[in-house]
Amino acid sequence: MARIGLFFGTDTGKTRKVAKMIKKKFDDETMEKPLNVNRADPDEFASYEFLILATPTLGEGLLPGVSADMEEESWEEFLPKIDDKDFSGKTIALIGLGDQEGYPDEFVDALGELHSFFAERGANLVGSWPTDGYEFNHSEAVGEDGNFVGLALDLDNQSNLTEERLNLWLSQIASPFDLNL
């Protein structure tokens, strides 16, 4: 088993694409292949010491899942399966995808939901990201320090910045994840 688990939820495939972009930078000993959470085993998920988790925000700020009109299960259905797990001692970095122009009042809100879920279970959350360069009205993913609680990506309106933001963010989490970039 690799040191880092890489899990995502997706509706349109954009979050899967980002997860694959990350995986291409690391060998199989360092990082597992990206896995959709609708195919993840809760015990295997919880066995990783390091996790990178990615989610889109759907509609009115929802986690992906059946109630967000998805055809398949996703984070909404997976989180209750790991509700009783203790993530103390685990290092987790989060990525949220959203559309800041189409949904400026709930930009990457699902990122904030994932952050709250894992923080409540003792995880060491790393990888906050500045809000500079984004234009939105409100986001549940903005922490008390004024930064996003993870990497925020907008593939709808700023896809040209994705690779650069991803590389900078990976450099930022390299030390807590013991990554060689």
CSV table of C-alpha atoms in Angstrom, one decimal:
chain,number,residue,atom,x,y,z
A,1,MET,CA,0.0,0.0,0.0
A,2,ALA,CA,1.2,3.5,-0.9
A,3,ARG,CA,1.8,6.1,1.9
A,4,ILE,CA,-0.8,8.6,0.5
A,5,GLY,CA,-4.4,7.9,-0.3
A,6,LEU,CA,-6.0,10.0,-3.0
A,7,PHE,CA,-9.8,10.1,-3.0
A,8,PHE,CA,-12.3,12.2,-4.8
A,9,GLY,CA,-16.0,12.7,-5.5
A,10,THR,CA,-17.1,13.8,-8.9
A,11,ASP,CA,-20.2,14.6,-11.0
A,12,THR,CA,-18.8,15.9,-14.3
A,13,GLY,CA,-15.4,14.3,-14.1
A,14,LYS,CA,-13.4,17.5,-13.4
A,15,THR,CA,-12.5,16.5,-9.9
A,16,ARG,CA,-11.3,13.1,-11.2
A,17,LYS,CA,-9.2,15.0,-13.8
A,18,VAL,CA,-7.5,17.0,-11.0
A,19,ALA,CA,-6.9,13.9,-8.9
A,20,LYS,CA,-5.2,12.3,-12.0
A,21,MET,CA,-3.1,15.4,-12.5
A,22,ILE,CA,-1.8,15.0,-8.9
A,23,LYS,CA,-1.1,11.3,-9.2
A,24,LYS,CA,1.0,11.8,-12.4
A,25,LYS,CA,3.5,13.6,-10.3
A,26,PHE,CA,4.2,10.7,-7.9
A,27,ASP,CA,5.1,7.0,-8.1
A,28,ASP,CA,3.0,4.1,-6.8
A,29,GLU,CA,4.9,3.7,-3.6
A,30,THR,CA,4.2,7.3,-2.6
A,31,MET,CA,0.6,7.7,-3.7
A,32,GLU,CA,-2.2,5.4,-4.6
A,33,LYS,CA,-4.1,5.8,-7.9
A,34,PRO,CA,-7.1,8.1,-7.5
A,35,LEU,CA,-10.2,6.4,-6.2
A,36,ASN,CA,-13.8,7.6,-6.4
A,37,VAL,CA,-15.2,7.5,-2.8
A,38,ASN,CA,-18.2,5.7,-4.2
A,39,ARG,CA,-15.9,2.7,-4.6
A,40,ALA,CA,-13.8,3.2,-1.4
A,41,ASP,CA,-13.7,0.8,1.5
A,42,PRO,CA,-14.1,2.8,4.8
A,43,ASP,CA,-11.5,0.7,6.6
A,44,GLU,CA,-9.0,1.0,3.9
A,45,PHE,CA,-9.7,4.8,3.6
A,46,ALA,CA,-9.1,5.2,7.3
A,47,SER,CA,-5.9,3.2,7.2
A,48,TYR,CA,-3.9,5.9,5.4
A,49,GLU,CA,-1.6,8.1,7.4
A,50,PHE,CA,-1.8,10.8,4.7
A,51,LEU,CA,-4.9,11.6,2.6
A,52,ILE,CA,-5.6,14.0,-0.2
A,53,LEU,CA,-9.3,14.5,-0.7
A,54,ALA,CA,-11.0,16.3,-3.5
A,55,THR,CA,-14.6,17.4,-3.9
A,56,PRO,CA,-16.7,19.6,-6.2
A,57,THR,CA,-19.5,21.8,-4.8
A,58,LEU,CA,-22.8,21.2,-6.5
A,59,GLY,CA,-25.8,23.4,-6.9
A,60,GLU,CA,-26.6,25.5,-3.8
A,61,GLY,CA,-23.4,24.6,-2.0
A,62,LEU,CA,-23.9,20.9,-1.6
A,63,LEU,CA,-21.5,18.0,-1.2
A,64,PRO,CA,-21.8,15.7,-4.2
A,65,GLY,CA,-24.3,12.9,-3.7
A,66,VAL,CA,-27.8,11.6,-4.5
A,67,SER,CA,-29.6,14.5,-2.8
A,68,ALA,CA,-27.6,16.9,-5.1
A,69,ASP,CA,-29.2,15.0,-8.1
A,70,MET,CA,-26.2,12.9,-8.8
A,71,GLU,CA,-26.9,9.5,-10.4
A,72,GLU,CA,-24.2,7.8,-8.2
A,73,GLU,CA,-23.3,8.0,-4.5
A,74,SER,CA,-20.4,10.2,-3.5
A,75,TRP,CA,-19.1,12.1,-0.4
A,76,GLU,CA,-22.6,12.7,1.0
A,77,GLU,CA,-23.1,8.9,1.3
A,78,PHE,CA,-19.5,8.0,2.2
A,79,LEU,CA,-19.0,10.3,5.2
A,80,PRO,CA,-21.6,8.5,7.3
A,81,LYS,CA,-19.7,5.3,6.7
A,82,ILE,CA,-16.6,6.8,8.3
A,83,ASP,CA,-18.4,8.8,10.9
A,84,ASP,CA,-17.1,6.6,13.8
A,85,LYS,CA,-13.5,6.7,12.6
A,86,ASP,CA,-10.8,8.6,14.5
A,87,PHE,CA,-8.5,10.6,12.3
A,88,SER,CA,-6.2,11.8,15.0
A,89,GLY,CA,-2.6,11.6,13.9
A,90,LYS,CA,-3.6,11.6,10.2
A,91,THR,CA,-2.6,14.4,7.9
A,92,ILE,CA,-5.2,15.5,5.4
A,93,ALA,CA,-5.1,18.0,2.6
A,94,LEU,CA,-8.3,19.1,0.8
A,95,ILE,CA,-9.1,20.3,-2.7
A,96,GLY,CA,-12.4,21.9,-3.6
A,97,LEU,CA,-13.8,22.7,-7.1
A,98,GLY,CA,-16.4,25.3,-7.7
A,99,ASP,CA,-17.7,27.9,-10.1
A,100,GLN,CA,-17.1,31.4,-8.6
A,101,GLU,CA,-19.1,33.2,-11.3
A,102,GLY,CA,-22.1,30.9,-11.5
A,103,TYR,CA,-22.3,30.3,-7.7
A,104,PRO,CA,-20.6,33.2,-6.0
A,105,ASP,CA,-22.6,32.8,-2.8
A,106,GLU,CA,-21.5,29.2,-2.2
A,107,PHE,CA,-18.2,29.0,-3.9
A,108,VAL,CA,-16.4,25.7,-2.9
A,109,ASP,CA,-18.7,25.3,0.1
A,110,ALA,CA,-18.3,21.5,0.0
A,111,LEU,CA,-14.6,22.0,0.8
A,112,GLY,CA,-15.7,23.6,4.0
A,113,GLU,CA,-18.0,20.7,4.8
A,114,LEU,CA,-15.1,18.2,4.3
A,115,HIS,CA,-12.8,20.3,6.5
A,116,SER,CA,-15.4,20.4,9.3
A,117,PHE,CA,-16.0,16.7,9.2
A,118,PHE,CA,-12.3,15.7,9.4
A,119,ALA,CA,-11.4,18.5,11.9
A,120,GLU,CA,-14.2,17.1,14.3
A,121,ARG,CA,-12.5,13.7,14.1
A,122,GLY,CA,-9.0,14.9,15.0
A,123,ALA,CA,-7.3,15.2,11.7
A,124,ASN,CA,-4.3,17.4,11.1
A,125,LEU,CA,-5.5,19.5,8.2
A,126,VAL,CA,-2.9,21.2,6.1
A,127,GLY,CA,-2.9,23.1,2.8
A,128,SER,CA,-4.9,26.2,3.3
A,129,TRP,CA,-4.9,28.5,0.3
A,130,PRO,CA,-5.3,32.3,-0.1
A,131,THR,CA,-8.5,33.8,-1.4
A,132,ASP,CA,-6.5,36.3,-3.5
A,133,GLY,CA,-7.3,36.0,-7.2
A,134,TYR,CA,-10.8,34.7,-6.8
A,135,GLU,CA,-14.0,36.8,-7.0
A,136,PHE,CA,-17.0,35.4,-5.0
A,137,ASN,CA,-19.4,36.7,-2.4
A,138,HIS,CA,-19.3,34.0,0.2
A,139,SER,CA,-17.8,30.6,0.9
A,140,GLU,CA,-18.1,28.2,3.8
A,141,ALA,CA,-14.6,27.1,2.9
A,142,VAL,CA,-13.0,30.3,4.1
A,143,GLY,CA,-11.5,29.8,7.6
A,144,GLU,CA,-11.0,32.2,10.4
A,145,ASP,CA,-7.7,33.3,9.0
A,146,GLY,CA,-9.4,34.5,5.8
A,147,ASN,CA,-7.9,31.7,3.7
A,148,PHE,CA,-9.6,28.8,2.0
A,149,VAL,CA,-9.3,25.6,4.2
A,150,GLY,CA,-7.8,23.8,1.2
A,151,LEU,CA,-6.9,24.4,-2.4
A,152,ALA,CA,-9.8,26.1,-4.3
A,153,LEU,CA,-10.0,25.5,-8.1
A,154,ASP,CA,-12.4,26.9,-10.6
A,155,LEU,CA,-12.0,24.9,-13.8
A,156,ASP,CA,-15.0,26.7,-15.3
A,157,ASN,CA,-13.6,30.2,-15.2
A,158,GLN,CA,-9.9,29.9,-14.3
A,159,SER,CA,-8.8,26.6,-15.8
A,160,ASN,CA,-5.7,28.4,-17.1
A,161,LEU,CA,-4.5,28.8,-13.5
A,162,THR,CA,-5.2,25.2,-12.4
A,163,GLU,CA,-1.7,23.7,-13.1
A,164,GLU,CA,0.1,26.6,-11.5
A,165,ARG,CA,-2.1,26.6,-8.4
A,166,LEU,CA,-1.8,22.8,-8.1
A,167,ASN,CA,2.0,22.9,-8.3
A,168,LEU,CA,2.2,25.7,-5.7
A,169,TRP,CA,-0.2,23.9,-3.4
A,170,LEU,CA,1.7,20.6,-3.7
A,171,SER,CA,4.9,22.4,-2.8
A,172,GLN,CA,3.1,23.8,0.3
A,173,ILE,CA,2.0,20.4,1.5
A,174,ALA,CA,5.3,18.7,0.6
A,175,SER,CA,6.8,19.0,4.1
A,176,PRO,CA,3.9,17.7,6.2
A,177,PHE,CA,3.4,14.9,3.6
A,178,ASP,CA,7.1,14.2,3.3
A,179,LEU,CA,7.0,14.6,-0.4
A,180,ASN,CA,9.9,14.9,-2.8
A,181,LEU,CA,8.9,17.2,-5.6
